[in-house]
C-alpha cells in the first residue's frame, strides 16, 4: 500500500486541531472529574445568602460585568499586578461584590479536585444558584468554561446607568444580545442595592438642567433625596462613603427576583435613568407590561437570558487555563 502524501497528513492534522479547539460547553461537564463541584458551589452560596440576602444581586452583577468584557472568562476576578491595572479597578467595577464567595468556593474545590474547576464556571454556577435562591427559576447550566489570562482596565466598556435604551442596545449588540435580553436582564434590578452616585444627577441636575428628572415620581424623588443628599453631587465619588438605596424602593420584596422592577418602571419609580427609559419606548414598555401581568414568563425568560449571557465569548478545550487562584493567573511551568 502506497504511503499517503504529506499533504494528507497536514490536512488531517489541521482538521484534528479544529475539532479539539471547537469544544462546546456541556451539562455536568465535571461529572467524572469533580462530581461534587456543583453541590459545593450551591452549598457555599446558600451559606452566604443566609447571612446576606443581597449576595445574589452582587453575583449577577459580577457575572454580567465579567461576560461583557472579553467574554465569560473570569477576567474580572483577577487582581492588578505590577504595572498592569486589572478590570476590577475600572470605575464601573469599583462597586462589584461577591469576590469572597467565589474565593471560598475555589478554595474548597481546589482541595477536592485540584486544577479542575474553572473560576469562570464557578462564577457562572454561583450566579445561577443565587438567581434560584432569590426566587428566580433554576436553570440547567452547561459548563466547561476555561479561565482567561488577561485583565486590563482599558478593556472595560460597560453600559452605564445614564445610557439611553438605544445606546445600551448598541452595547449589548457587541456581545450578540438583543432588545429582549436587555429588557429582561435589567429585571435583575428587582433585587439589591444601588449607590447614590449612579443616579444622583436625576435628583438635582438632570442633564445639566439644575432640576430633577421630570419623569421621576414625586414621592420617589422625595424619598431618594432624603437618602442621597445634594452634597453627594459636589464631592469626589467615594465608594466607602456613598450611601445606598434599594434598587426597587417601593417594593415589599427587595431581595426577591420578581417582576416588581417592571411595575416600578411603569409607575415611573425606577432609580436608574436607563431602567426608567424602558417605559418610554413601545417595545420595551410592552415587554414590561407582559412581565408584570405574567410573572412566570419573566422568570422563564430571565433564566433563558442568563444562559445566553453565560455563553458569551467562552474559552473551552485547551484555550486559556484553569486558575489555581481566581485572583491570579497561573505562573508558567518551571517558575
PDB file of C-alpha atoms in Angstrom, residues 27-202:
ATOM      1  CA  UNK A  27     -24.221  19.889  31.041  1.00  0.00           C
ATOM      2  CA  UNK A  28     -22.483  18.241  34.011  1.00  0.00           C
ATOM      3  CA  UNK A  29     -19.046  18.768  32.495  1.00  0.00           C
ATOM      4  CA  UNK A  30     -17.433  17.788  35.834  1.00  0.00           C
ATOM      5  CA  UNK A  31     -19.488  14.623  36.408  1.00  0.00           C
ATOM      6  CA  UNK A  32     -16.367  12.438  36.413  1.00  0.00           C
ATOM      7  CA  UNK A  33     -13.503  14.870  37.062  1.00  0.00           C
ATOM      8  CA  UNK A  34     -15.154  16.582  40.061  1.00  0.00           C
ATOM      9  CA  UNK A  35     -18.612  15.083  40.701  1.00  0.00           C
ATOM     10  CA  UNK A  36     -19.344  17.224  43.778  1.00  0.00           C
ATOM     11  CA  UNK A  37     -18.463  20.534  42.103  1.00  0.00           C
ATOM     12  CA  UNK A  38     -21.978  21.902  41.626  1.00  0.00           C
ATOM     13  CA  UNK A  39     -23.067  20.763  45.094  1.00  0.00           C
ATOM     14  CA  UNK A  40     -20.087  22.549  46.662  1.00  0.00           C
ATOM     15  CA  UNK A  41     -20.923  25.751  44.800  1.00  0.00           C
ATOM     16  CA  UNK A  42     -24.572  25.596  45.848  1.00  0.00           C
ATOM     17  CA  UNK A  43     -23.772  24.875  49.495  1.00  0.00           C
ATOM     18  CA  UNK A  44     -21.395  27.821  49.845  1.00  0.00           C
ATOM     19  CA  UNK A  45     -23.719  30.209  48.011  1.00  0.00           C
ATOM     20  CA  UNK A  46     -26.593  29.119  50.279  1.00  0.00           C
ATOM     21  CA  UNK A  47     -24.470  29.849  53.335  1.00  0.00           C
ATOM     22  CA  UNK A  48     -23.604  33.359  52.158  1.00  0.00           C
ATOM     23  CA  UNK A  49     -27.177  34.175  51.108  1.00  0.00           C
ATOM     24  CA  UNK A  50     -28.446  33.109  54.534  1.00  0.00           C
ATOM     25  CA  UNK A  51     -26.069  35.679  56.039  1.00  0.00           C
ATOM     26  CA  UNK A  52     -26.649  38.411  53.441  1.00  0.00           C
ATOM     27  CA  UNK A  53     -29.716  38.236  51.148  1.00  0.00           C
ATOM     28  CA  UNK A  54     -28.199  40.824  48.806  1.00  0.00           C
ATOM     29  CA  UNK A  55     -25.477  38.394  47.669  1.00  0.00           C
ATOM     30  CA  UNK A  56     -27.452  37.137  44.613  1.00  0.00           C
ATOM     31  CA  UNK A  57     -27.669  40.682  43.256  1.00  0.00           C
ATOM     32  CA  UNK A  58     -23.923  41.054  43.704  1.00  0.00           C
ATOM     33  CA  UNK A  59     -23.199  37.765  41.932  1.00  0.00           C
ATOM     34  CA  UNK A  60     -25.463  38.580  38.980  1.00  0.00           C
ATOM     35  CA  UNK A  61     -23.744  41.928  38.515  1.00  0.00           C
ATOM     36  CA  UNK A  62     -20.282  40.382  38.908  1.00  0.00           C
ATOM     37  CA  UNK A  63     -21.090  37.766  36.258  1.00  0.00           C
ATOM     38  CA  UNK A  64     -22.535  40.365  33.889  1.00  0.00           C
ATOM     39  CA  UNK A  65     -19.509  42.635  34.196  1.00  0.00           C
ATOM     40  CA  UNK A  66     -17.241  39.656  33.594  1.00  0.00           C
ATOM     41  CA  UNK A  67     -19.042  38.446  30.476  1.00  0.00           C
ATOM     42  CA  UNK A  68     -19.316  41.926  28.953  1.00  0.00           C
ATOM     43  CA  UNK A  69     -15.520  42.268  28.802  1.00  0.00           C
ATOM     44  CA  UNK A  70     -13.541  39.588  26.920  1.00  0.00           C
ATOM     45  CA  UNK A  71     -16.395  37.102  27.423  1.00  0.00           C
ATOM     46  CA  UNK A  72     -17.212  34.906  30.436  1.00  0.00           C
ATOM     47  CA  UNK A  73     -13.596  34.087  31.339  1.00  0.00           C
ATOM     48  CA  UNK A  74     -13.447  35.270  34.976  1.00  0.00           C
ATOM     49  CA  UNK A  75     -11.051  38.070  33.990  1.00  0.00           C
ATOM     50  CA  UNK A  76     -12.963  40.440  36.285  1.00  0.00           C
ATOM     51  CA  UNK A  77     -11.727  38.414  39.275  1.00  0.00           C
ATOM     52  CA  UNK A  78      -8.025  38.987  38.564  1.00  0.00           C
ATOM     53  CA  UNK A  79      -6.127  41.416  40.821  1.00  0.00           C
ATOM     54  CA  UNK A  80      -3.844  44.129  39.494  1.00  0.00           C
ATOM     55  CA  UNK A  81      -0.159  43.135  39.461  1.00  0.00           C
ATOM     56  CA  UNK A  82       2.775  45.469  38.969  1.00  0.00           C
ATOM     57  CA  UNK A  83       2.076  47.934  36.195  1.00  0.00           C
ATOM     58  CA  UNK A  84      -0.971  46.024  34.911  1.00  0.00           C
ATOM     59  CA  UNK A  85      -4.173  47.590  36.211  1.00  0.00           C
ATOM     60  CA  UNK A  86      -6.909  44.958  36.109  1.00  0.00           C
ATOM     61  CA  UNK A  87     -10.574  45.219  35.098  1.00  0.00           C
ATOM     62  CA  UNK A  88     -11.800  45.355  38.681  1.00  0.00           C
ATOM     63  CA  UNK A  89     -10.124  48.763  39.117  1.00  0.00           C
ATOM     64  CA  UNK A  90     -12.245  50.392  36.377  1.00  0.00           C
ATOM     65  CA  UNK A  91     -14.827  52.880  37.733  1.00  0.00           C
ATOM     66  CA  UNK A  92     -17.885  50.753  36.780  1.00  0.00           C
ATOM     67  CA  UNK A  93     -16.373  47.809  38.661  1.00  0.00           C
ATOM     68  CA  UNK A  94     -15.440  49.514  41.924  1.00  0.00           C
ATOM     69  CA  UNK A  95     -18.817  48.619  43.450  1.00  0.00           C
ATOM     70  CA  UNK A  96     -18.754  44.955  42.436  1.00  0.00           C
ATOM     71  CA  UNK A  97     -19.352  42.461  45.243  1.00  0.00           C
ATOM     72  CA  UNK A  98     -19.192  38.713  45.732  1.00  0.00           C
ATOM     73  CA  UNK A  99     -15.465  38.131  45.263  1.00  0.00           C
ATOM     74  CA  UNK A 100     -15.214  36.492  48.665  1.00  0.00           C
ATOM     75  CA  UNK A 101     -17.909  33.959  47.740  1.00  0.00           C
ATOM     76  CA  UNK A 102     -16.004  32.899  44.622  1.00  0.00           C
ATOM     77  CA  UNK A 103     -12.730  32.726  46.591  1.00  0.00           C
ATOM     78  CA  UNK A 104     -14.267  30.419  49.194  1.00  0.00           C
ATOM     79  CA  UNK A 105     -15.757  28.114  46.573  1.00  0.00           C
ATOM     80  CA  UNK A 106     -12.465  27.942  44.684  1.00  0.00           C
ATOM     81  CA  UNK A 107     -10.502  27.137  47.835  1.00  0.00           C
ATOM     82  CA  UNK A 108     -12.823  24.243  48.656  1.00  0.00           C
ATOM     83  CA  UNK A 109     -12.842  22.863  45.122  1.00  0.00           C
ATOM     84  CA  UNK A 110      -9.056  23.004  44.898  1.00  0.00           C
ATOM     85  CA  UNK A 111      -8.970  20.781  47.993  1.00  0.00           C
ATOM     86  CA  UNK A 112     -11.294  18.261  46.366  1.00  0.00           C
ATOM     87  CA  UNK A 113     -10.268  18.450  42.694  1.00  0.00           C
ATOM     88  CA  UNK A 114      -7.032  20.311  42.114  1.00  0.00           C
ATOM     89  CA  UNK A 115      -6.817  22.472  38.972  1.00  0.00           C
ATOM     90  CA  UNK A 116     -10.072  21.083  37.572  1.00  0.00           C
ATOM     91  CA  UNK A 117     -12.968  23.521  38.021  1.00  0.00           C
ATOM     92  CA  UNK A 118     -12.502  26.891  36.367  1.00  0.00           C
ATOM     93  CA  UNK A 119     -13.172  30.217  38.043  1.00  0.00           C
ATOM     94  CA  UNK A 120     -15.365  31.120  35.069  1.00  0.00           C
ATOM     95  CA  UNK A 121     -17.607  28.116  35.737  1.00  0.00           C
ATOM     96  CA  UNK A 122     -17.624  28.818  39.469  1.00  0.00           C
ATOM     97  CA  UNK A 123     -18.858  32.363  38.843  1.00  0.00           C
ATOM     98  CA  UNK A 124     -21.495  31.200  36.349  1.00  0.00           C
ATOM     99  CA  UNK A 125     -22.720  28.410  38.672  1.00  0.00           C
ATOM    100  CA  UNK A 126     -22.746  30.624  41.775  1.00  0.00           C
ATOM    101  CA  UNK A 127     -24.786  33.201  39.872  1.00  0.00           C
ATOM    102  CA  UNK A 128     -27.223  30.519  38.705  1.00  0.00           C
ATOM    103  CA  UNK A 129     -27.696  29.367  42.308  1.00  0.00           C
ATOM    104  CA  UNK A 130     -28.073  32.964  43.504  1.00  0.00           C
ATOM    105  CA  UNK A 131     -30.858  33.501  40.969  1.00  0.00           C
ATOM    106  CA  UNK A 132     -32.717  30.421  42.248  1.00  0.00           C
ATOM    107  CA  UNK A 133     -32.222  31.346  45.915  1.00  0.00           C
ATOM    108  CA  UNK A 134     -33.706  34.802  45.298  1.00  0.00           C
ATOM    109  CA  UNK A 135     -36.868  33.404  43.748  1.00  0.00           C
ATOM    110  CA  UNK A 136     -35.876  33.086  40.107  1.00  0.00           C
ATOM    111  CA  UNK A 137     -36.032  29.932  38.038  1.00  0.00           C
ATOM    112  CA  UNK A 138     -33.278  27.377  38.495  1.00  0.00           C
ATOM    113  CA  UNK A 139     -31.795  26.614  35.099  1.00  0.00           C
ATOM    114  CA  UNK A 140     -29.575  23.857  33.764  1.00  0.00           C
ATOM    115  CA  UNK A 141     -26.222  25.485  33.110  1.00  0.00           C
ATOM    116  CA  UNK A 142     -23.725  24.000  30.642  1.00  0.00           C
ATOM    117  CA  UNK A 143     -20.148  24.098  31.955  1.00  0.00           C
ATOM    118  CA  UNK A 144     -16.647  23.600  30.649  1.00  0.00           C
ATOM    119  CA  UNK A 145     -15.518  27.231  30.536  1.00  0.00           C
ATOM    120  CA  UNK A 146     -11.809  27.975  30.851  1.00  0.00           C
ATOM    121  CA  UNK A 147     -10.214  30.969  32.550  1.00  0.00           C
ATOM    122  CA  UNK A 148      -8.736  33.926  30.730  1.00  0.00           C
ATOM    123  CA  UNK A 149      -5.203  35.133  31.357  1.00  0.00           C
ATOM    124  CA  UNK A 150      -5.671  38.832  30.532  1.00  0.00           C
ATOM    125  CA  UNK A 151      -7.370  41.516  32.621  1.00  0.00           C
ATOM    126  CA  UNK A 152      -6.869  45.142  31.665  1.00  0.00           C
ATOM    127  CA  UNK A 153      -8.708  48.237  32.812  1.00  0.00           C
ATOM    128  CA  UNK A 154      -8.648  49.691  29.292  1.00  0.00           C
ATOM    129  CA  UNK A 155     -10.907  46.873  28.030  1.00  0.00           C
ATOM    130  CA  UNK A 156     -13.805  47.821  30.317  1.00  0.00           C
ATOM    131  CA  UNK A 157     -16.708  49.420  28.471  1.00  0.00           C
ATOM    132  CA  UNK A 158     -19.907  48.633  30.371  1.00  0.00           C
ATOM    133  CA  UNK A 159     -23.293  50.238  29.554  1.00  0.00           C
ATOM    134  CA  UNK A 160     -23.794  52.976  32.148  1.00  0.00           C
ATOM    135  CA  UNK A 161     -26.891  53.829  34.201  1.00  0.00           C
ATOM    136  CA  UNK A 162     -27.422  57.037  32.201  1.00  0.00           C
ATOM    137  CA  UNK A 163     -27.387  55.277  28.819  1.00  0.00           C
ATOM    138  CA  UNK A 164     -30.437  55.549  26.609  1.00  0.00           C
ATOM    139  CA  UNK A 165     -32.142  52.305  25.614  1.00  0.00           C
ATOM    140  CA  UNK A 166     -30.721  52.748  22.096  1.00  0.00           C
ATOM    141  CA  UNK A 167     -27.161  53.208  23.392  1.00  0.00           C
ATOM    142  CA  UNK A 168     -27.487  50.245  25.744  1.00  0.00           C
ATOM    143  CA  UNK A 169     -28.853  48.115  22.916  1.00  0.00           C
ATOM    144  CA  UNK A 170     -25.852  49.016  20.764  1.00  0.00           C
ATOM    145  CA  UNK A 171     -23.548  47.940  23.601  1.00  0.00           C
ATOM    146  CA  UNK A 172     -25.450  44.682  24.074  1.00  0.00           C
ATOM    147  CA  UNK A 173     -25.185  44.059  20.356  1.00  0.00           C
ATOM    148  CA  UNK A 174     -21.408  43.849  20.680  1.00  0.00           C
ATOM    149  CA  UNK A 175     -21.864  40.617  22.655  1.00  0.00           C
ATOM    150  CA  UNK A 176     -24.723  39.343  20.480  1.00  0.00           C
ATOM    151  CA  UNK A 177     -27.527  40.151  22.911  1.00  0.00           C
ATOM    152  CA  UNK A 178     -30.713  41.860  21.748  1.00  0.00           C
ATOM    153  CA  UNK A 179     -33.529  44.060  22.998  1.00  0.00           C
ATOM    154  CA  UNK A 180     -35.377  41.262  24.779  1.00  0.00           C
ATOM    155  CA  UNK A 181     -32.149  40.242  26.530  1.00  0.00           C
ATOM    156  CA  UNK A 182     -31.504  43.853  27.574  1.00  0.00           C
ATOM    157  CA  UNK A 183     -35.037  44.387  28.890  1.00  0.00           C
ATOM    158  CA  UNK A 184     -35.092  41.031  30.661  1.00  0.00           C
ATOM    159  CA  UNK A 185     -31.646  41.205  32.268  1.00  0.00           C
ATOM    160  CA  UNK A 186     -32.420  44.662  33.649  1.00  0.00           C
ATOM    161  CA  UNK A 187     -35.072  42.825  35.681  1.00  0.00           C
ATOM    162  CA  UNK A 188     -32.185  41.818  37.961  1.00  0.00           C
ATOM    163  CA  UNK A 189     -32.574  45.349  39.338  1.00  0.00           C
ATOM    164  CA  UNK A 190     -35.537  43.985  41.291  1.00  0.00           C
ATOM    165  CA  UNK A 191     -33.045  42.968  43.977  1.00  0.00           C
ATOM    166  CA  UNK A 192     -30.206  44.506  45.924  1.00  0.00           C
ATOM    167  CA  UNK A 193     -28.863  47.990  46.450  1.00  0.00           C
ATOM    168  CA  UNK A 194     -27.666  50.895  44.343  1.00  0.00           C
ATOM    169  CA  UNK A 195     -25.167  53.601  45.271  1.00  0.00           C
ATOM    170  CA  UNK A 196     -26.446  57.166  45.119  1.00  0.00           C
ATOM    171  CA  UNK A 197     -23.579  58.144  42.830  1.00  0.00           C
ATOM    172  CA  UNK A 198     -25.146  56.164  39.981  1.00  0.00           C
ATOM    173  CA  UNK A 199     -28.314  58.257  39.827  1.00  0.00           C
ATOM    174  CA  UNK A 200     -27.835  61.407  41.920  1.00  0.00           C
ATOM    175  CA  UNK A 201     -27.875  63.584  38.791  1.00  0.00           C
ATOM    176  CA  UNK A 202     -31.534  62.612  38.321  1.00  0.00           C
TER     177      UNK A 202
END
